[in-house]
Coordinates of C-alpha atoms in Angstrom, one line a residue:
Chain A
M1 CA -79.2 67.5 -39.3
R2 CA -82.1 67.6 -36.9
I3 CA -82.0 70.4 -34.3
V4 CA -84.1 71.3 -31.3
A5 CA -83.8 75.0 -30.4
A6 CA -85.2 76.2 -27.1
L7 CA -86.0 79.9 -26.7
G8 CA -85.7 81.4 -23.2
G9 CA -88.5 83.5 -21.9
N10 CA -86.6 86.7 -22.6
A11 CA -86.5 85.9 -26.3
L12 CA -90.1 87.2 -26.2
L13 CA -90.0 89.8 -23.5
K14 CA -87.1 91.5 -21.7
R15 CA -87.1 92.0 -18.0
G16 CA -89.0 95.1 -17.1
E17 CA -90.9 95.4 -20.4
T18 CA -94.7 95.5 -20.4
P19 CA -96.1 92.3 -21.8
D20 CA -97.9 94.0 -24.7
A21 CA -98.6 91.9 -27.8
E22 CA -96.7 94.4 -30.0
I23 CA -93.5 94.2 -28.0
Q24 CA -93.5 90.5 -28.1
E25 CA -94.2 90.3 -31.8
H26 CA -91.2 92.6 -32.3
H27 CA -88.9 90.3 -30.3
I28 CA -90.3 87.3 -32.2
L29 CA -89.1 88.9 -35.5
R30 CA -85.6 89.2 -34.0
A31 CA -85.7 85.6 -32.8
V32 CA -86.8 84.3 -36.2
E33 CA -84.0 86.2 -37.9
A34 CA -81.6 84.1 -35.8
L35 CA -83.5 80.8 -36.4
A36 CA -84.2 81.3 -40.1
P37 CA -80.7 80.2 -41.3
L38 CA -81.0 77.0 -39.2
S39 CA -84.5 76.2 -40.6
R40 CA -83.3 76.6 -44.2
A41 CA -80.5 74.0 -43.8
H42 CA -81.9 71.6 -41.1
D43 CA -85.0 69.9 -39.7
L44 CA -85.9 72.3 -36.9
V45 CA -88.0 71.9 -33.8
I46 CA -88.6 75.1 -31.8
T47 CA -89.7 75.2 -28.2
H48 CA -90.1 78.2 -26.0
G49 CA -90.7 79.6 -22.5
N50 CA -94.0 81.1 -21.4
G51 CA -93.3 82.6 -18.0
P52 CA -94.4 86.2 -18.5
Q53 CA -97.2 85.2 -20.8
V54 CA -98.8 82.7 -18.5
G55 CA -98.2 85.1 -15.6
L56 CA -100.2 87.8 -17.4
L57 CA -103.1 85.5 -18.3
A58 CA -103.2 84.1 -14.8
L59 CA -103.5 87.6 -13.3
E60 CA -106.2 88.6 -15.8
S61 CA -108.1 85.4 -15.3
D62 CA -108.0 85.9 -11.6
A63 CA -109.0 89.6 -11.6
D64 CA -112.8 89.5 -11.8
P65 CA -114.8 86.7 -10.3
A66 CA -117.9 88.2 -11.9
L67 CA -116.4 87.2 -15.3
S68 CA -115.3 83.7 -14.5
R69 CA -113.5 81.6 -12.0
A70 CA -109.7 81.7 -12.3
Y71 CA -108.6 79.3 -15.0
P72 CA -106.3 76.4 -14.1
L73 CA -102.6 76.4 -15.2
D74 CA -103.1 73.7 -17.9
A75 CA -105.7 75.8 -19.8
L76 CA -103.6 79.0 -19.4
G77 CA -100.5 77.2 -20.6
A78 CA -102.5 75.9 -23.7
Q79 CA -103.5 79.5 -24.4
T80 CA -99.9 80.7 -24.4
Q81 CA -98.9 77.8 -26.7
G82 CA -101.6 79.0 -29.2
M83 CA -100.5 82.6 -29.1
I84 CA -96.7 82.2 -29.1
G85 CA -97.0 79.3 -31.6
Y86 CA -99.0 81.5 -33.9
W87 CA -96.4 84.4 -33.7
L88 CA -93.5 82.1 -34.3
A89 CA -95.2 80.1 -37.2
Q90 CA -96.2 83.3 -39.0
A91 CA -92.8 84.9 -38.6
L92 CA -91.0 81.8 -39.8
H93 CA -93.4 81.4 -42.7
N94 CA -92.5 85.0 -43.7
A95 CA -88.8 84.5 -43.2
V96 CA -88.5 81.1 -44.9
P97 CA -91.4 80.8 -47.4
A98 CA -89.9 77.6 -48.9
R99 CA -90.5 75.6 -45.7
S100 CA -93.8 74.9 -44.0
F101 CA -94.0 75.5 -40.3
V102 CA -96.7 74.5 -37.8
A103 CA -97.4 75.1 -34.1
L104 CA -98.8 72.1 -32.3
V105 CA -100.6 72.2 -28.9
C106 CA -98.5 69.8 -26.8
Q107 CA -99.0 67.9 -23.6
T108 CA -96.1 66.7 -21.4
V109 CA -96.8 63.7 -19.2
V110 CA -95.2 63.8 -15.8
G111 CA -95.1 60.9 -13.3
A112 CA -98.2 60.7 -11.0
D113 CA -95.6 59.3 -8.5
D114 CA -93.1 62.2 -9.1
P115 CA -92.1 63.3 -5.6
A116 CA -92.2 66.9 -6.8
L117 CA -96.0 66.7 -6.9
A118 CA -96.1 66.5 -3.1
H119 CA -93.6 69.3 -2.7
P120 CA -94.7 72.4 -4.7
S121 CA -91.6 74.6 -5.2
K122 CA -92.2 76.9 -8.2
F123 CA -93.7 80.4 -7.5
V124 CA -96.4 81.4 -9.9
G125 CA -98.7 84.4 -10.2
Q126 CA -98.9 87.6 -8.3
V127 CA -97.8 88.6 -4.8
Y128 CA -100.2 88.6 -1.8
S129 CA -100.2 89.6 1.8
K130 CA -100.0 86.8 4.3
T131 CA -103.7 87.1 5.1
Q132 CA -104.8 87.1 1.5
A133 CA -102.5 84.1 0.7
E134 CA -103.8 82.1 3.6
R135 CA -107.4 82.8 2.5
L136 CA -106.7 81.7 -1.1
A137 CA -104.9 78.6 0.2
R138 CA -108.1 77.7 2.1
E139 CA -110.6 78.6 -0.7
R140 CA -108.7 77.2 -3.6
N141 CA -106.7 74.4 -2.1
W142 CA -103.5 76.3 -3.1
E143 CA -100.1 75.9 -1.5
V144 CA -98.7 79.4 -0.6
R145 CA -95.3 80.4 0.6
P146 CA -93.4 83.6 1.6
D147 CA -91.4 85.1 -1.3
G148 CA -89.3 87.8 0.3
S149 CA -91.6 90.1 2.3
S150 CA -94.8 89.0 0.4
W151 CA -96.5 85.7 -0.3
R152 CA -97.1 83.8 -3.5
R153 CA -98.7 80.6 -4.7
V154 CA -96.3 77.6 -5.3
V155 CA -97.0 74.7 -7.7
P156 CA -95.1 71.5 -8.3
S157 CA -92.4 71.4 -11.0
P158 CA -92.2 67.7 -11.9
M159 CA -89.9 66.1 -14.4
P160 CA -91.2 65.6 -18.0
R161 CA -91.4 61.9 -18.9
E162 CA -93.2 61.7 -22.3
I163 CA -94.5 64.1 -24.9
V164 CA -97.9 63.0 -26.0
E165 CA -97.7 64.4 -29.5
L166 CA -94.3 62.8 -30.2
S167 CA -95.3 60.6 -33.1
V168 CA -96.9 63.6 -34.9
I169 CA -93.9 65.8 -34.3
R170 CA -91.6 63.1 -35.8
Q171 CA -93.8 62.5 -38.8
L172 CA -93.9 66.3 -39.6
L173 CA -90.1 66.6 -39.2
D174 CA -89.6 63.6 -41.5
A175 CA -91.7 65.3 -44.1
G176 CA -89.7 68.5 -43.9
T177 CA -92.1 70.7 -41.8
G178 CA -90.6 72.9 -39.1
V179 CA -92.4 72.2 -35.8
I180 CA -93.1 74.6 -32.9
C181 CA -94.2 72.6 -29.9
A182 CA -94.1 72.0 -26.1
G183 CA -94.0 75.7 -25.3
G184 CA -93.7 76.4 -21.6
G185 CA -92.4 72.9 -21.1
G186 CA -95.7 71.5 -22.4
I187 CA -99.1 71.4 -20.9
P188 CA -98.6 69.3 -17.7
V189 CA -100.7 66.1 -17.6
V190 CA -100.6 62.9 -15.7
R191 CA -101.5 59.5 -17.1
E192 CA -104.1 57.7 -14.9
D193 CA -103.9 53.9 -14.3
D194 CA -106.4 53.4 -17.2
G195 CA -104.2 55.4 -19.6
R196 CA -106.4 58.5 -19.6
L197 CA -104.7 61.9 -19.5
R198 CA -105.6 64.6 -17.0
G199 CA -104.3 68.1 -16.8
I200 CA -102.7 69.2 -13.5
E201 CA -101.7 72.4 -11.8
A202 CA -98.0 72.4 -12.3
V203 CA -95.2 73.9 -14.4
V204 CA -92.7 71.6 -16.2
D205 CA -89.3 73.1 -16.7
K206 CA -89.0 74.1 -20.4
D207 CA -85.3 73.2 -20.6
R208 CA -85.8 69.7 -19.3
T209 CA -88.7 69.3 -21.7
A210 CA -86.5 70.5 -24.5
A211 CA -83.9 67.9 -23.6
L212 CA -86.5 65.1 -23.6
L213 CA -87.9 66.4 -26.9
A214 CA -84.4 66.5 -28.5
E215 CA -83.7 62.9 -27.3
S216 CA -87.2 61.7 -28.4
V217 CA -87.0 63.1 -31.9
G218 CA -83.5 61.9 -32.4
A219 CA -82.0 65.3 -32.6
D220 CA -78.3 65.8 -33.6
A221 CA -78.0 69.0 -31.5
L222 CA -79.9 70.8 -28.7
L223 CA -79.5 74.6 -28.6
L224 CA -80.6 76.4 -25.4
L225 CA -80.9 80.0 -26.5
T226 CA -80.8 82.7 -23.9
D227 CA -79.5 86.2 -23.1
V228 CA -76.0 85.3 -21.9
A229 CA -73.1 84.5 -24.3
A230 CA -71.9 81.4 -22.4
V231 CA -72.0 79.4 -19.2
E232 CA -69.6 80.9 -16.6
V233 CA -67.9 79.2 -13.7
G234 CA -67.7 81.5 -10.7
Y235 CA -70.5 83.7 -12.3
G236 CA -70.6 87.1 -10.6
T237 CA -67.1 86.6 -8.9
P238 CA -63.8 88.2 -10.0
S239 CA -62.6 84.8 -11.1
A240 CA -65.6 84.3 -13.5
R241 CA -64.6 82.4 -16.6
A242 CA -66.7 81.5 -19.6
M243 CA -66.7 77.8 -20.6
R244 CA -66.3 77.3 -24.3
H245 CA -65.8 73.7 -25.2
T246 CA -66.6 71.4 -22.3
S247 CA -67.9 68.0 -21.4
V248 CA -70.7 66.6 -19.2
E249 CA -68.0 65.4 -16.8
E250 CA -66.5 68.8 -16.4
L251 CA -69.9 70.6 -16.1
R252 CA -71.1 68.1 -13.5
G253 CA -68.2 69.2 -11.3
H254 CA -69.6 72.7 -10.9
E255 CA -72.6 74.3 -9.2
F256 CA -74.9 76.6 -11.2
S257 CA -77.7 78.9 -10.1
A258 CA -80.9 76.9 -9.6
G259 CA -83.0 79.8 -10.9
S260 CA -81.4 80.2 -14.3
M261 CA -78.3 78.5 -15.6
G262 CA -78.7 75.3 -13.4
P263 CA -81.6 73.8 -15.3
K264 CA -80.1 74.7 -18.6
V265 CA -76.8 73.0 -17.8
Q266 CA -78.6 70.0 -16.4
A267 CA -80.8 69.6 -19.5
A268 CA -77.9 70.0 -21.8
C269 CA -75.9 67.4 -19.9
D270 CA -78.8 64.9 -19.8
F271 CA -79.2 65.2 -23.6
V272 CA -75.5 64.8 -24.3
Q273 CA -75.2 61.9 -21.9
A274 CA -78.2 60.1 -23.3
T275 CA -77.4 60.5 -27.0
G276 CA -73.7 61.3 -27.4
H277 CA -74.7 64.3 -29.5
M278 CA -73.8 68.0 -28.8
A279 CA -75.7 70.6 -26.9
A280 CA -74.9 74.3 -26.7
I281 CA -75.9 77.2 -24.5
G282 CA -75.5 80.8 -25.6
L283 CA -77.1 83.9 -27.2
L284 CA -80.2 83.6 -29.3
E285 CA -78.6 85.8 -32.0
D286 CA -75.6 83.3 -32.1
A287 CA -77.8 80.3 -32.9
E288 CA -76.0 79.4 -36.1
A289 CA -72.6 80.0 -34.6
L290 CA -73.4 77.8 -31.6
L291 CA -74.2 74.9 -33.9
T292 CA -70.7 75.2 -35.5
G293 CA -69.1 75.6 -32.1
S294 CA -67.6 78.9 -32.9
T295 CA -69.1 80.7 -29.9
G296 CA -71.0 80.0 -26.7
T297 CA -70.7 77.0 -24.5
V298 CA -70.5 73.7 -26.4
I299 CA -71.0 70.5 -24.5
Q300 CA -69.9 67.2 -25.9
A301 CA -69.8 63.7 -24.4
L302 CA -66.0 63.5 -24.3
P303 CA -63.8 66.0 -22.6
P304 CA -62.4 68.7 -24.9
S305 CA -58.9 67.1 -24.8
T306 CA -60.3 64.0 -26.6
A307 CA -63.2 65.4 -28.6
A308 CA -62.3 66.9 -32.0
P309 CA -62.7 70.7 -31.7
A310 CA -65.3 72.2 -34.0
R311 CA -62.6 74.5 -35.6
S312 CA -58.9 74.9 -35.1
G313 CA -57.7 77.7 -32.8
S314 CA -60.5 77.2 -30.4
R315 CA -58.0 76.4 -27.7
P316 CA -54.5 77.9 -27.1
A317 CA -51.7 76.0 -28.7
T318 CA -49.6 73.9 -26.3
Chain B
M1 CA -114.4 58.4 -45.3
R2 CA -113.0 61.7 -44.6
I3 CA -115.2 64.0 -42.5
V4 CA -115.1 67.6 -41.3
A5 CA -117.1 68.2 -38.1
A6 CA -117.7 71.8 -37.0
L7 CA -118.8 72.4 -33.4
G8 CA -121.0 75.4 -32.7
G9 CA -120.0 77.7 -30.0
N10 CA -122.7 76.2 -27.7
A11 CA -121.0 72.8 -27.9
L12 CA -118.6 74.3 -25.3
L13 CA -120.8 76.7 -23.4
K14 CA -124.6 77.1 -23.3
R15 CA -126.2 80.5 -23.4
G16 CA -126.3 82.1 -20.0
E17 CA -123.5 79.8 -18.5
T18 CA -120.5 81.4 -16.9
P19 CA -117.4 80.8 -19.1
D20 CA -115.5 78.8 -16.4
A21 CA -113.0 76.3 -17.6
E22 CA -114.6 73.5 -15.6
I23 CA -118.0 74.0 -17.3
Q24 CA -116.4 74.0 -20.8
E25 CA -114.4 70.9 -20.1
H26 CA -117.6 69.2 -19.0
H27 CA -119.3 70.1 -22.3
I28 CA -116.2 69.0 -24.2
L29 CA -116.6 65.5 -22.8
R30 CA -120.1 65.3 -24.1
A31 CA -119.1 66.6 -27.5
V32 CA -116.3 64.0 -27.7
E33 CA -118.8 61.2 -26.8
A34 CA -120.7 62.2 -30.0
L35 CA -117.5 62.5 -32.1
A36 CA -115.7 59.3 -30.8
P37 CA -117.6 56.8 -33.0
L38 CA -116.9 58.9 -36.1
S39 CA -113.2 59.1 -35.2
R40 CA -112.9 55.4 -34.8
A41 CA -114.3 54.7 -38.3
H42 CA -113.2 57.7 -40.3
D43 CA -110.5 60.3 -40.9
L44 CA -111.8 63.2 -38.8
V45 CA -111.1 66.9 -38.9
I46 CA -112.7 68.9 -36.1
T47 CA -113.2 72.6 -36.1
H48 CA -115.0 74.7 -33.5
G49 CA -116.4 78.1 -32.6
N50 CA -114.7 80.4 -30.1
G51 CA -117.2 83.3 -29.6
P52 CA -117.6 83.1 -25.8
Q53 CA -114.0 82.2 -25.2
V54 CA -112.5 85.1 -27.3
G55 CA -115.1 87.4 -25.8
L56 CA -113.9 86.6 -22.2
L57 CA -110.2 86.9 -23.1
A58 CA -110.9 90.3 -24.9
L59 CA -112.7 91.6 -21.8
E60 CA -109.9 90.4 -19.5
S61 CA -107.2 91.8 -21.7
D62 CA -108.9 95.1 -21.9
A63 CA -109.6 95.4 -18.2
D64 CA -106.4 96.8 -16.7
P65 CA -104.1 99.1 -18.8
A66 CA -101.5 98.8 -16.0
L67 CA -101.1 95.1 -16.9
S68 CA -100.8 95.5 -20.6
R69 CA -102.4 97.1 -23.7
A70 CA -105.5 95.2 -24.9
Y71 CA -104.4 92.3 -27.2
P72 CA -105.4 92.3 -30.8
L73 CA -108.0 89.7 -32.1
D74 CA -105.5 87.5 -33.9
A75 CA -103.5 86.9 -30.7
L76 CA -106.7 86.3 -28.7
G77 CA -108.0 83.9 -31.3
A78 CA -104.7 82.0 -31.2
Q79 CA -105.1 81.7 -27.4
T80 CA -108.5 80.2 -27.8
Q81 CA -107.3 77.7 -30.4
G82 CA -104.6 76.6 -27.9
M83 CA -107.0 76.1 -25.1
I84 CA -110.0 74.5 -26.9
G85 CA -107.6 72.5 -29.0
Y86 CA -106.0 71.1 -25.9
W87 CA -109.3 70.2 -24.3
L88 CA -110.5 68.5 -27.4
A89 CA -107.3 66.6 -28.2
Q90 CA -107.0 65.3 -24.6
A91 CA -110.7 64.2 -24.4
L92 CA -110.4 62.5 -27.8
H93 CA -107.2 60.8 -26.8
N94 CA -109.0 59.5 -23.7
A95 CA -112.1 58.3 -25.6
V96 CA -110.2 56.8 -28.6
P97 CA -106.8 55.7 -27.4
A98 CA -106.1 53.8 -30.6
R99 CA -106.0 57.0 -32.7
S100 CA -103.7 59.9 -32.4
F101 CA -105.1 63.4 -32.3
V102 CA -103.4 66.8 -32.5
A103 CA -104.5 70.4 -32.3
L104 CA -102.9 72.8 -34.8
V105 CA -102.6 76.5 -34.5
C106 CA -104.2 77.6 -37.8
Q107 CA -104.3 80.8 -39.9
T108 CA -107.0 81.6 -42.4
V109 CA -106.1 83.9 -45.3
V110 CA -108.7 86.5 -46.2
G111 CA -108.5 88.7 -49.3
A112 CA -106.8 92.0 -48.7
D113 CA -109.3 93.3 -51.3
D114 CA -112.4 91.7 -49.6
P115 CA -115.0 94.5 -49.5
A116 CA -116.0 93.3 -46.0
L117 CA -112.7 94.8 -44.7
A118 CA -114.0 98.2 -45.4
H119 CA -117.4 97.5 -43.9
P120 CA -117.0 96.2 -40.3
S121 CA -120.2 94.4 -39.5
K122 CA -119.5 91.9 -36.7
F123 CA -120.1 93.0 -33.0
V124 CA -117.2 91.9 -30.7
G125 CA -116.4 92.5 -27.0
Q126 CA -118.4 94.3 -24.3
V127 CA -121.0 97.0 -24.4
Y128 CA -120.2 100.7 -23.9
S129 CA -122.0 104.0 -23.5
K130 CA -122.0 106.2 -26.6
T131 CA -119.3 108.5 -25.0
Q132 CA -117.1 105.6 -24.1
A133 CA -117.4 104.0 -27.5
E134 CA -116.6 107.3 -29.3
R135 CA -113.5 107.8 -27.1
L136 CA -112.3 104.2 -27.8
A137 CA -112.9 104.7 -31.5
R138 CA -110.6 107.7 -31.4
E139 CA -108.0 106.3 -29.2
R140 CA -107.7 102.8 -30.8
N141 CA -108.9 103.4 -34.3
W142 CA -111.9 101.2 -33.7
E143 CA -115.2 101.2 -35.6
V144 CA -118.1 101.4 -33.1
R145 CA -121.8 101.1 -33.7
P146 CA -125.1 101.1 -31.7
D147 CA -126.3 97.6 -30.6
G148 CA -129.7 98.1 -29.2
S149 CA -129.5 100.9 -26.5
S150 CA -125.7 100.5 -26.0
W151 CA -122.6 100.7 -28.2
R152 CA -120.1 98.1 -29.2
R153 CA -117.0 97.6 -31.4
V154 CA -117.5 96.2 -34.8
V155 CA -114.9 94.3 -36.9
P156 CA -114.9 93.0 -40.4
S157 CA -116.0 89.5 -41.2
P158 CA -114.3 88.7 -44.5
M159 CA -114.6 85.4 -46.4
P160 CA -112.0 82.7 -45.9
R161 CA -109.8 82.1 -49.0
E162 CA -107.0 79.7 -47.9
I163 CA -105.9 77.8 -44.9
V164 CA -102.2 78.3 -44.4
E165 CA -101.6 75.0 -42.7
L166 CA -103.5 72.9 -45.3
S167 CA -100.6 70.7 -46.4
V168 CA -99.9 69.7 -42.8
I169 CA -103.5 68.9 -42.1
R170 CA -103.7 66.7 -45.2
Q171 CA -100.5 65.0 -44.4
L172 CA -101.7 64.2 -40.9
L173 CA -105.0 62.9 -42.0
D174 CA -103.4 60.7 -44.6
A175 CA -101.4 59.1 -41.8
G176 CA -104.5 58.5 -39.7
T177 CA -104.2 61.3 -37.2
G178 CA -107.3 63.1 -36.2
V179 CA -106.8 66.9 -36.6
I180 CA -108.4 69.7 -34.6
C181 CA -107.8 73.0 -36.5
A182 CA -109.1 76.4 -37.7
G183 CA -110.9 77.1 -34.4
G184 CA -112.9 80.3 -34.4
G185 CA -112.8 80.3 -38.2
G186 CA -109.0 80.4 -38.1
I187 CA -106.7 83.3 -37.1
P188 CA -107.5 86.0 -39.6
V189 CA -104.5 87.0 -41.8
V190 CA -103.9 88.8 -45.1
R191 CA -101.2 87.9 -47.6
E192 CA -99.2 91.0 -48.5
D193 CA -98.0 91.6 -52.1
D194 CA -94.7 90.0 -51.3
G195 CA -96.4 86.9 -49.9
R196 CA -95.9 87.7 -46.2
L197 CA -98.7 86.9 -43.8
R198 CA -100.0 89.6 -41.4
G199 CA -102.7 89.2 -38.7
I200 CA -105.7 91.5 -38.8
E201 CA -108.4 92.6 -36.5
A202 CA -111.3 90.6 -37.9
V203 CA -113.4 87.5 -37.3
V204 CA -113.8 84.8 -40.0
D205 CA -117.1 83.0 -39.9
K206 CA -116.3 79.5 -38.6
D207 CA -119.0 77.7 -40.7
R208 CA -117.6 79.3 -43.9
T209 CA -114.1 78.2 -42.9
A210 CA -115.4 74.7 -42.1
A211 CA -116.8 74.5 -45.7
L212 CA -113.5 75.7 -47.2
L213 CA -111.6 73.2 -45.0
A214 CA -113.8 70.4 -46.0
E215 CA -113.4 71.2 -49.7
S216 CA -109.7 71.6 -49.3
V217 CA -109.0 68.3 -47.5
G218 CA -111.2 66.4 -50.0
A219 CA -113.8 65.6 -47.4
D220 CA -116.7 63.2 -48.2
A221 CA -119.0 64.9 -45.7
L222 CA -119.3 68.2 -43.8
L223 CA -121.2 68.0 -40.5
L224 CA -122.3 71.3 -39.0
L225 CA -123.2 70.4 -35.4
T226 CA -125.3 72.7 -33.3
D227 CA -128.2 72.8 -30.8
V228 CA -131.1 72.5 -33.2
A229 CA -132.2 69.2 -34.6
A230 CA -132.7 70.4 -38.2
V231 CA -133.0 73.4 -40.5
E232 CA -136.6 74.7 -40.4
V233 CA -138.4 76.7 -43.1
G234 CA -140.7 79.3 -41.5
Y235 CA -138.7 79.0 -38.3
G236 CA -140.6 80.6 -35.4
T237 CA -143.9 80.7 -37.3
P238 CA -146.9 78.3 -37.0
S239 CA -146.1 76.8 -40.4
A240 CA -142.5 75.9 -39.3
R241 CA -141.3 72.7 -41.0
A242 CA -138.1 70.8 -40.5
M243 CA -136.2 70.0 -43.7
R244 CA -134.9 66.5 -43.7
H245 CA -133.5 65.5 -47.1
T246 CA -132.9 68.5 -49.3
S247 CA -130.8 70.0 -52.0
V248 CA -128.8 73.1 -52.6
E249 CA -131.4 74.2 -55.1
E250 CA -134.2 73.9 -52.6
L251 CA -132.3 75.6 -49.8
R252 CA -131.2 78.5 -52.0
G253 CA -134.9 79.2 -52.4
H254 CA -135.4 80.1 -48.8
E255 CA -134.3 82.9 -46.4
F256 CA -132.6 82.0 -43.1
S257 CA -131.6 84.1 -40.1
A258 CA -128.3 85.9 -40.8
G259 CA -127.3 85.5 -37.2
S260 CA -127.4 81.7 -36.8
M261 CA -128.8 79.3 -39.5
G262 CA -128.0 81.5 -42.5
P263 CA -124.2 81.1 -42.4
K264 CA -124.6 77.3 -41.8
V265 CA -127.0 76.8 -44.7
Q266 CA -124.7 78.9 -46.9
A267 CA -121.6 77.0 -45.9
A268 CA -123.3 73.6 -46.3
C269 CA -124.6 74.6 -49.8
D270 CA -121.2 75.9 -50.9
F271 CA -119.5 72.7 -49.9
V272 CA -122.1 70.5 -51.6
Q273 CA -122.1 72.6 -54.7
A274 CA -118.3 72.6 -55.0
T275 CA -117.8 68.9 -54.4
G276 CA -121.0 67.0 -55.0
H277 CA -120.6 65.5 -51.5
M278 CA -123.1 65.6 -48.7
A279 CA -123.4 68.1 -45.8
A280 CA -125.6 67.8 -42.8
I281 CA -126.9 70.2 -40.1
G282 CA -128.2 69.0 -36.8
L283 CA -127.6 68.2 -33.1
L284 CA -124.1 67.5 -31.9
E285 CA -125.3 64.4 -30.2
D286 CA -126.7 63.1 -33.5
A287 CA -123.3 63.4 -35.3
E288 CA -123.2 59.7 -36.2
A289 CA -126.9 59.6 -37.3
L290 CA -126.4 62.8 -39.4
L291 CA -123.7 61.0 -41.4
T292 CA -126.0 58.1 -42.2
G293 CA -128.8 60.5 -43.0
S294 CA -131.2 59.1 -40.4
T295 CA -131.8 62.4 -38.7
G296 CA -131.2 66.2 -39.1
T297 CA -131.1 68.1 -42.4
V298 CA -129.1 66.3 -45.0
I299 CA -128.1 68.3 -48.1
Q300 CA -127.1 66.7 -51.3
A301 CA -126.3 68.1 -54.8
L302 CA -129.4 66.6 -56.4
P303 CA -132.9 67.3 -55.2
P304 CA -134.3 64.5 -53.0
S305 CA -136.6 63.2 -55.8
T306 CA -133.5 62.2 -57.8
A307 CA -130.9 61.5 -55.1
A308 CA -131.0 58.1 -53.5
P309 CA -132.4 58.5 -49.9
A310 CA -130.0 57.4 -47.2
R311 CA -132.6 54.9 -46.0
S312 CA -136.0 53.9 -47.1
G313 CA -139.0 55.4 -45.4
S314 CA -137.4 58.8 -44.9
R315 CA -140.2 60.4 -46.9
P316 CA -143.9 59.6 -46.8
A317 CA -145.1 57.0 -49.3
T318 CA -147.1 58.5 -52.2

């Protein structure tokens, strides 16, 4: 099988942890323990978030104008792909020496006509006072917006349309190499009228990119790996209920939090709808069990009543 | 033909320039103008320096302990590979749309028994007072050394022995993809007794890695591209003389500056001696002319008197 596994940002850094290299390398080892069995048996593509990493680099790059002007988001995103890609490739090499693994620097094309480009919505970087924020907006042509009691920069979050390095990714997978790519949703670029690529100041949602990647490489399964065991309906309410085997149709009938589960559910549904193959959302450490459907939320094209369950006993006998 | 082109650090940033992203992207466009003709006609591998880039990231990472602990050199080197690789891949895509290009994150294995590991010799990062330097040496287990009137950290500069991603690089080249890899000499790693890779705090000379890369991929030519037109004997003296067509034997008979031309000459000689193929040292903008031997310093296995000159008239008639 060919599998795309997307690691959530907290696969590398837990909320509240200092973003030290050593801490992240420790988490990477744990992530790779979960991914190693998959990479032994399957063609594996790994993609990953980069929120805390790009946040740190943005802060550092912006701290001292005497050193350099603050770097744009495309360059900072590329830096995080290099670093996280290195950590993952090395840990996978150590865990599964029989396979080769490589991390690619990856660009994601978004539409120059995407309406999101005119409506920045994604908070990035540090918090400012209103006065500071307004000064930066003037000086740097930023959009800024209140975030609670402070102000922050906002950038567009357009939809991914194309992965520039796709043919290389497919070729490597065909030859049995495990590929780490499109980290942080890919470096955001637009394609000019003459076909030239140009980096932009934006953030592409990594789960949407993972779905596009999975569809584009012809994956049999998309695994969205995070720190919750399953998608819940009524999350945070007394009637909360984990969804185990479900369908695009059923999921589309519910609302999920825009900040966390919403994009994952949408990405999973898009992939399943486009391909007829399965997607699953659940714990990183359950990666192998998610694939067999024995845990987590497993999404298939047909509703559970018509789809063959992955194992017997997964629903109560009638 | 298969060609390895190594870009010197000043292909991306001139001495004295601020390391802003915009300035480097501007230089990248100029570099790619010189490389584009080669990539249209040949299988091209591009490698590059990262001195100023890793220097800036090291400074930034070390500036504010409240943000994070200073990152190790392997992670910072990986960051620069991501960023510079992105810039080069995008500019090459724009210049030569008919070819595909990809930047790989690349690890270079050095010998765990390399004597250089016990004798740090390469200055990295910022300057300190003696007191500061001695404190950092204690706190972080650094080696520090006087550099003129101030003090700096020194790290080992071991010889490259193996490029971990070699099979992937060869495979991509065979399929016609241009490959950007092993930036900054590659991320320095050692191979433990059990075969596992581990990043180390070191800097691998990028010209030596370029020579190893060229030999390993079966290159027909190694181009070391810099900001001087040719190797000179007696550099800086009244009797300075540019070397045009020369041999390993002739070059080994001269001394060159350890800081700049020395490693290039040595790398070029190693490649020519190991393979019998040509190497050339010269201006980045002369890349195409270096390959045909019409400018720069061209090094071949046999002395010029026995080797066929690349064109007639390259030496005075006798």
